Amino acid sequence: MQKTIKHHNNYLTLTFFLMVAALINGCASGQLGKNNSGEFKNGMVVSAHPEASQVGVDILKKGGNAVDAAVAVQFALAVVYPNAGNIGGGGFMVYRSAAGETNALDFREKAAAAANRDMYLDAAGNPIVDKSLYGHLAAGVPGSVDGMVEAHKKYGKLSWAQVIQPAIDLAEKGFKITKRQAGELNGLHRNFMDFNPLGTAFVNLESTWKENDLLVQNELANTLKLIQQKGRDGFYGGSVADSIVAEMQRGKGLVTKEDLKNYHAVWRKPVVGQYRGYKIITMPPTSSGGIALIQLLQSVEPYPLKKWGHNADSTVQLIVEAERRVYADRATHLGDPDFYAVPQKQLLNAEYNKNRMANFNWAAATPSSSVLAGEIAGKEHEETTHFSIVDREGNAVSITTTLNGSYGSLVVVKGAGFLLNNEMDDFSVKPGAPNMYGLVGGEANAIAPNKRMLSSMTPSIVEKGGKLFMVVGTPGGSTIITSVFQTIINVIDFEMPMQAAVAAKKFHHQWLPDEVYVEKGALDSLAVKTLEAKGYKIVPRGAIGRVDAILKTKWGYYQGGADPRGDDKAIGY
Ligand code: DON
């Protein structure tokens, strides 16, 4: 009898605890799928613009999967976040299905067939800096539309028409611009007028832009409708291709109808690495990001970062020395794998990266001038945007996409209403000459017809124990790799929740120039003094990165990390 009562009591206690747990985890807020910590059960979208995040979640709620939502978000960002969201640019997607299948899609732009190695040099062989940055000649052949067509064809569930429709609505009916966007559009007023004498929706001729003004883009809406009706032919052929080529002729650009017809996104095998028992699935070349990320993780893994602490002087010193070596490798060994034999296997070898750190000295900074790219034995056969998406089944998409600079080349294709990229600047226009991010390169990333320019974009997915753990990525040019790296160690080593890991202040080193860029408040004054005494040149700078990420908690809920450095927003359901 005693025993029965005891069991009964245990049962009551258990029921009580289960009820409390249910309250905490699901029902208390009264919103299905959400718990009191603001975490969501059914899916989540984190992107640079609230309207785009909402589009993605609406697609998920309609029964779309993560890829359907990603395609919808990519097109929506082309409307509501024209700084970097695009159909005239390119990007990379890393995908992981709920069952653990992984894939990577390279929809990076390509150099036109008429491009050549010296196209941005003057008669004396010196780079003409603005030539690869602004105007028609700065544009590569756009990859985003073909990329989205390919992603949807392979993994999409909803119809193509359904996933494009929200972007058409936003372009046609207009959307309310944020305060930040109003400021940017006003700031670029003159430039848009200069590069687009025939007019563009981004120019407000009546007054200045203000927060909540409606931005309507009718020409873009028509282009999106053609893409909706005809798929890739709606962009790479017909009237849109005519408009692109006419625009090129007006501004002496190189992209031809043949270039457009020949553009195809490429499925590639993701780069995979291990870090403290976690599996990192990330982007292979044409991005340098994935390889560099794994190299950084391997370089610091032998050291007790957790014991030293987040942004402690030892932690910063070690990471800077790892970054110095990895970016030296990037400058020499990374380029379009269809044109250059990237020594991927050796760069991803843990022993190689450990050896690269062997000559690092705790007493003093290693001057970058003394660090060359690692010896490879033989040959082997500032504006981008990132979004992270998970769906109800647990499929995950990590996409980083860009026009390169903010609003790309500043050229809007007349009649078609979208901005052209200025991605050609990501090539090494001359060996050793820095690009807009201060990155240098050589033969591996020299310009050649139909070649893809090297990128730093690092869309990534992390697994723990064979299950989805994190979806992560960021814009930021050369700082992309180090921001993704720091976000990952912030969670794994420093045990931060997703939002804190994203918001945490960051720092960056890239071999050349030999300076450590530090976000305001990232390091305390003692750490700065200690590092300066060892010869590190600490340079304060503004925001580093704009990470949008999702973490899956051990309770199976999705935690969003939307970067407070922008208008970014995590929406779950
Ligand atoms: O592909 C790259 O690495 C660059 N075009 C990315 C540009 C970028 O992140 C600018 N954002 N702030």
XYZ file of C-alpha atoms in Angstrom, residues 89-483:
395
model
C 24.552 39.816 -58.446
C 25.431 36.386 -57.130
C 26.045 34.309 -54.051
C 26.428 30.941 -52.408
C 24.069 28.510 -50.709
C 24.892 25.776 -48.222
C 22.085 23.304 -47.670
C 21.470 20.542 -45.149
C 18.341 18.419 -45.294
C 16.640 17.173 -42.160
C 17.986 13.722 -43.041
C 21.560 15.040 -43.142
C 22.122 15.354 -46.920
C 24.351 18.345 -47.641
C 24.984 20.351 -50.791
C 26.478 23.658 -51.892
C 25.410 25.883 -54.759
C 27.806 28.351 -56.407
C 25.847 31.110 -58.144
C 28.764 33.518 -58.126
C 29.043 35.978 -61.028
C 31.514 35.324 -63.850
C 33.775 37.583 -65.853
C 32.381 38.269 -69.324
C 33.980 36.390 -72.232
C 35.575 39.660 -73.368
C 37.247 40.284 -69.978
C 41.025 40.206 -69.779
C 43.703 40.170 -67.130
C 44.784 43.794 -67.540
C 41.402 45.416 -68.121
C 41.641 47.651 -65.025
C 45.258 48.785 -65.521
C 46.455 52.059 -67.049
C 49.160 52.330 -69.706
C 51.847 52.203 -67.008
C 50.367 48.972 -65.631
C 48.864 50.527 -62.487
C 45.323 49.765 -61.296
C 42.667 52.393 -62.119
C 40.809 51.812 -58.870
C 37.337 53.159 -59.733
C 37.171 51.209 -62.969
C 36.574 47.875 -61.222
C 34.269 49.484 -58.649
C 31.729 51.717 -60.379
C 29.812 51.670 -63.604
C 29.143 49.071 -66.264
C 32.670 47.695 -66.597
C 32.662 46.664 -62.916
C 29.866 44.147 -63.453
C 30.243 40.417 -63.806
C 27.598 38.192 -65.427
C 24.836 37.855 -62.788
C 24.264 34.450 -61.169
C 21.430 34.845 -58.662
C 18.468 34.052 -60.907
C 19.984 30.848 -62.287
C 21.040 29.917 -58.749
C 17.501 30.252 -57.453
C 16.091 28.313 -60.414
C 18.543 25.476 -59.722
C 17.906 25.430 -55.957
C 14.154 25.385 -56.466
C 14.307 22.726 -59.192
C 16.289 20.400 -56.944
C 14.676 20.930 -53.548
C 11.591 23.175 -53.804
C 8.118 21.987 -52.872
C 5.829 24.927 -53.654
C 5.435 26.178 -57.210
C 7.958 28.611 -58.718
C 5.131 31.131 -59.203
C 4.258 30.976 -55.506
C 7.772 31.697 -54.261
C 8.299 34.702 -56.567
C 4.900 36.307 -55.945
C 5.748 38.043 -52.623
C 8.667 39.897 -54.256
C 6.421 41.016 -57.124
C 3.892 42.344 -54.606
C 6.570 44.244 -52.703
C 7.935 45.815 -55.895
C 4.521 46.677 -57.333
C 2.718 47.886 -54.223
C 5.862 49.288 -52.657
C 7.243 48.858 -49.172
C 8.084 51.277 -46.411
C 11.776 52.066 -46.297
C 13.587 52.080 -42.957
C 15.309 55.147 -41.540
C 18.680 53.650 -42.424
C 17.599 53.107 -46.042
C 16.229 56.656 -46.360
C 19.616 57.994 -45.245
C 21.526 55.770 -47.674
C 19.341 56.640 -50.672
C 19.657 60.355 -49.908
C 23.416 59.983 -49.539
C 23.675 58.298 -52.949
C 21.261 60.670 -54.741
C 23.973 62.309 -56.848
C 25.691 59.020 -57.700
C 22.418 57.428 -58.816
C 21.717 60.483 -61.010
C 25.198 60.316 -62.539
C 25.147 56.605 -63.310
C 21.494 56.507 -64.371
C 20.772 59.586 -66.494
C 17.596 57.910 -67.782
C 16.221 57.756 -64.203
C 15.721 55.091 -61.533
C 13.198 54.377 -58.777
C 15.939 55.029 -56.196
C 16.026 58.732 -57.013
C 13.421 60.900 -55.324
C 13.083 63.973 -57.507
C 10.452 65.673 -55.368
C 12.058 65.734 -51.938
C 14.447 63.720 -49.794
C 13.617 60.190 -48.677
C 12.185 59.791 -45.180
C 11.579 56.766 -42.984
C 8.327 54.950 -43.967
C 8.199 56.468 -47.476
C 6.848 53.956 -49.960
C 9.396 52.695 -52.495
C 7.596 51.390 -55.590
C 9.679 49.631 -58.291
C 7.493 49.003 -61.360
C 10.279 48.070 -63.758
C 11.628 45.553 -61.251
C 8.101 44.155 -60.758
C 7.873 43.530 -64.516
C 11.256 41.790 -64.553
C 10.182 39.590 -61.634
C 6.966 38.713 -63.473
C 8.985 37.598 -66.500
C 11.167 35.452 -64.221
C 7.994 34.065 -62.641
C 6.539 33.159 -66.049
C 9.638 31.967 -67.878
C 12.141 30.874 -65.219
C 15.761 31.518 -66.196
C 14.779 32.544 -69.738
C 12.837 35.434 -68.241
C 16.157 36.930 -67.141
C 18.927 35.490 -69.322
C 16.845 35.873 -72.518
C 14.033 37.971 -73.987
C 13.438 41.606 -73.102
C 15.452 41.560 -69.852
C 18.556 40.295 -71.685
C 17.914 42.996 -74.314
C 17.804 45.631 -71.554
C 21.012 44.356 -69.942
C 22.877 44.426 -73.240
C 21.494 47.870 -74.137
C 22.647 49.094 -70.718
C 26.103 47.606 -71.346
C 26.322 49.378 -74.669
C 25.347 52.705 -73.080
C 28.101 52.395 -70.459
C 30.775 50.436 -72.377
C 30.320 47.308 -70.292
C 31.274 43.846 -71.532
C 28.328 41.528 -70.799
C 26.764 40.130 -74.001
C 23.745 37.965 -74.801
C 26.110 35.009 -75.203
C 27.480 35.623 -71.680
C 23.947 35.647 -70.284
C 22.916 32.526 -72.177
C 26.039 30.684 -71.046
C 25.772 31.500 -67.334
C 25.056 28.464 -65.153
C 25.202 28.035 -61.393
C 27.235 25.023 -60.217
C 26.468 22.445 -57.507
C 29.631 21.797 -55.522
C 30.634 19.468 -52.725
C 30.597 21.392 -49.445
C 33.809 21.771 -47.473
C 33.524 19.844 -44.212
C 35.650 20.113 -41.081
C 35.567 19.214 -37.387
C 35.948 21.529 -34.414
C 35.787 20.264 -30.819
C 33.414 17.479 -31.869
C 31.160 19.711 -33.996
C 30.931 19.253 -37.749
C 31.221 22.393 -39.880
C 29.601 22.273 -43.337
C 30.606 25.273 -45.391
C 31.225 26.785 -48.827
C 34.001 25.476 -51.088
C 35.783 27.613 -53.715
C 34.834 29.871 -55.584
C 34.580 31.189 -52.069
C 37.692 31.231 -49.942
C 35.415 31.447 -46.900
C 34.840 27.778 -46.104
C 38.471 26.705 -46.407
C 39.678 29.718 -44.417
C 37.056 29.126 -41.715
C 38.138 25.499 -41.229
C 41.809 26.567 -41.266
C 41.123 29.108 -38.507
C 39.232 26.578 -36.406
C 41.999 23.996 -36.811
C 44.643 26.589 -35.940
C 43.055 27.488 -32.577
C 41.634 24.094 -31.588
C 44.719 22.958 -29.594
C 44.419 26.025 -27.297
C 42.148 26.556 -24.227
C 40.134 29.544 -25.453
C 37.396 28.971 -22.907
C 39.876 29.175 -20.039
C 41.375 32.402 -21.357
C 37.970 33.996 -21.970
C 36.156 35.863 -24.712
C 38.288 38.668 -26.244
C 40.965 38.248 -23.545
C 44.413 39.349 -24.762
C 45.668 35.744 -25.185
C 42.538 34.774 -27.110
C 42.871 37.793 -29.403
C 46.606 37.281 -29.922
C 46.199 33.632 -30.872
C 43.337 34.351 -33.245
C 45.175 37.254 -34.917
C 48.217 35.025 -35.517
C 45.983 32.328 -36.996
C 44.245 34.908 -39.207
C 47.594 36.295 -40.419
C 48.647 32.859 -41.669
C 45.289 31.861 -43.124
C 44.856 35.120 -45.097
C 48.418 34.758 -46.454
C 47.328 31.371 -47.794
C 44.135 32.873 -49.176
C 46.080 35.459 -51.185
C 48.164 32.807 -52.942
C 46.250 29.561 -53.062
C 42.584 30.454 -53.560
C 40.723 31.143 -56.807
C 38.012 29.754 -59.081
C 38.476 25.948 -58.933
C 37.341 25.667 -62.571
C 40.462 27.652 -63.560
C 43.013 27.062 -60.833
C 43.981 23.907 -58.925
C 43.198 25.011 -55.372
C 45.236 22.810 -52.973
C 42.134 22.204 -50.892
C 43.165 18.903 -49.335
C 46.393 20.296 -47.916
C 44.871 23.538 -46.695
C 42.241 21.539 -44.817
C 44.781 19.240 -43.195
C 44.881 19.754 -39.404
C 48.631 18.950 -39.258
C 49.346 21.587 -41.911
C 47.485 24.259 -39.946
C 49.100 23.196 -36.681
C 52.528 23.515 -38.304
C 51.662 26.959 -39.656
C 51.184 28.078 -36.035
C 54.474 26.526 -34.865
C 56.558 29.688 -35.399
C 54.184 31.939 -33.527
C 55.739 33.635 -30.523
C 53.751 34.730 -27.444
C 56.289 37.472 -26.676
C 55.859 39.472 -29.872
C 53.647 39.849 -32.930
C 54.870 37.970 -36.009
C 55.324 40.688 -38.672
C 53.154 39.915 -41.702
C 56.160 40.670 -43.908
C 57.762 37.507 -42.518
C 54.724 35.332 -43.200
C 54.344 33.858 -46.667
C 51.704 31.485 -47.875
C 52.381 27.912 -46.780
C 54.449 25.659 -49.022
C 52.147 23.343 -50.898
C 53.672 20.080 -52.059
C 52.846 19.413 -55.715
C 49.496 20.053 -57.399
C 46.134 18.577 -56.498
C 43.589 17.183 -58.967
C 30.842 46.544 -47.966
C 27.639 45.239 -48.872
C 26.516 41.793 -48.932
C 23.725 40.089 -47.105
C 23.239 36.790 -45.386
C 20.102 34.908 -44.429
C 19.537 31.743 -42.432
C 16.413 29.588 -42.628
C 15.132 26.420 -40.949
C 11.797 24.760 -41.590
C 9.483 22.518 -39.573
C 11.181 19.292 -40.752
C 14.616 20.647 -39.861
C 15.906 21.383 -43.381
C 18.337 24.291 -43.252
C 19.543 26.880 -45.774
C 22.432 29.293 -45.352
C 22.752 31.868 -48.167
C 25.120 34.795 -48.544
C 24.432 36.958 -51.577
C 25.826 40.214 -52.862
C 26.322 42.920 -55.450
C 29.745 43.441 -53.759
C 29.717 47.135 -52.762
C 26.607 48.795 -51.368
C 24.185 49.119 -54.332
C 26.850 47.378 -56.460
C 28.076 49.278 -59.522
C 25.312 51.898 -58.910
C 24.034 51.119 -62.417
C 20.339 50.204 -62.593
C 19.446 48.356 -65.804
C 17.081 50.764 -67.560
C 13.750 49.124 -68.329
C 14.464 46.160 -66.041
C 14.857 48.021 -62.735
C 17.646 46.118 -60.996
C 21.165 47.013 -59.932
C 24.233 45.511 -61.553
C 26.998 44.146 -59.364
C 30.564 45.471 -59.108
C 31.955 42.032 -58.363
C 34.874 42.337 -60.842
C 36.738 44.157 -58.052
C 36.975 40.847 -56.187
C 39.478 39.649 -58.771
C 43.098 40.475 -58.177
C 43.378 43.218 -60.808
C 47.169 43.160 -60.447
C 49.319 40.848 -58.279
C 49.737 42.445 -54.853
C 47.372 45.402 -55.507
C 44.696 45.570 -52.775
C 41.000 45.487 -53.719
C 38.271 47.501 -51.943
C 38.654 45.264 -48.864
C 42.450 45.580 -48.841
C 42.742 41.959 -49.970
C 45.612 41.036 -52.238
C 45.996 38.106 -54.586
C 47.921 36.758 -57.518
C 47.742 34.199 -60.276
C 45.036 32.060 -58.646
C 42.606 34.986 -58.718
C 43.753 36.819 -61.868
C 41.039 37.930 -64.314
C 40.251 35.540 -67.169
C 37.278 35.249 -69.516
C 34.337 33.336 -67.967
C 36.188 32.912 -64.656
C 34.551 33.460 -61.266
C 36.150 36.017 -58.962
C 37.267 34.770 -55.529
C 34.903 35.469 -52.642
C 35.079 35.530 -48.846
C 31.429 34.671 -48.336
C 31.045 31.908 -45.783
C 27.499 30.563 -45.513
C 27.814 27.683 -43.049
C 25.877 25.046 -41.149
C 27.109 23.358 -37.958
C 26.095 19.889 -36.742
C 26.357 18.498 -33.250
C 26.088 14.741 -32.734
C 24.860 14.294 -36.314
C 22.026 16.779 -35.813
C 21.467 20.351 -36.960
C 23.039 22.820 -34.510
C 23.602 26.204 -36.166
C 23.001 28.074 -39.425
C 25.310 31.077 -39.782
C 26.791 33.663 -42.138
C 27.410 37.384 -42.607
C 28.347 40.169 -45.017
C 31.481 42.258 -44.456
C 33.935 41.692 -47.315
C 37.200 40.343 -45.978
C 35.814 40.353 -42.403
C 33.174 37.759 -43.307
C 35.432 34.802 -42.551
C 36.623 36.110 -39.190
C 33.103 37.167 -38.137
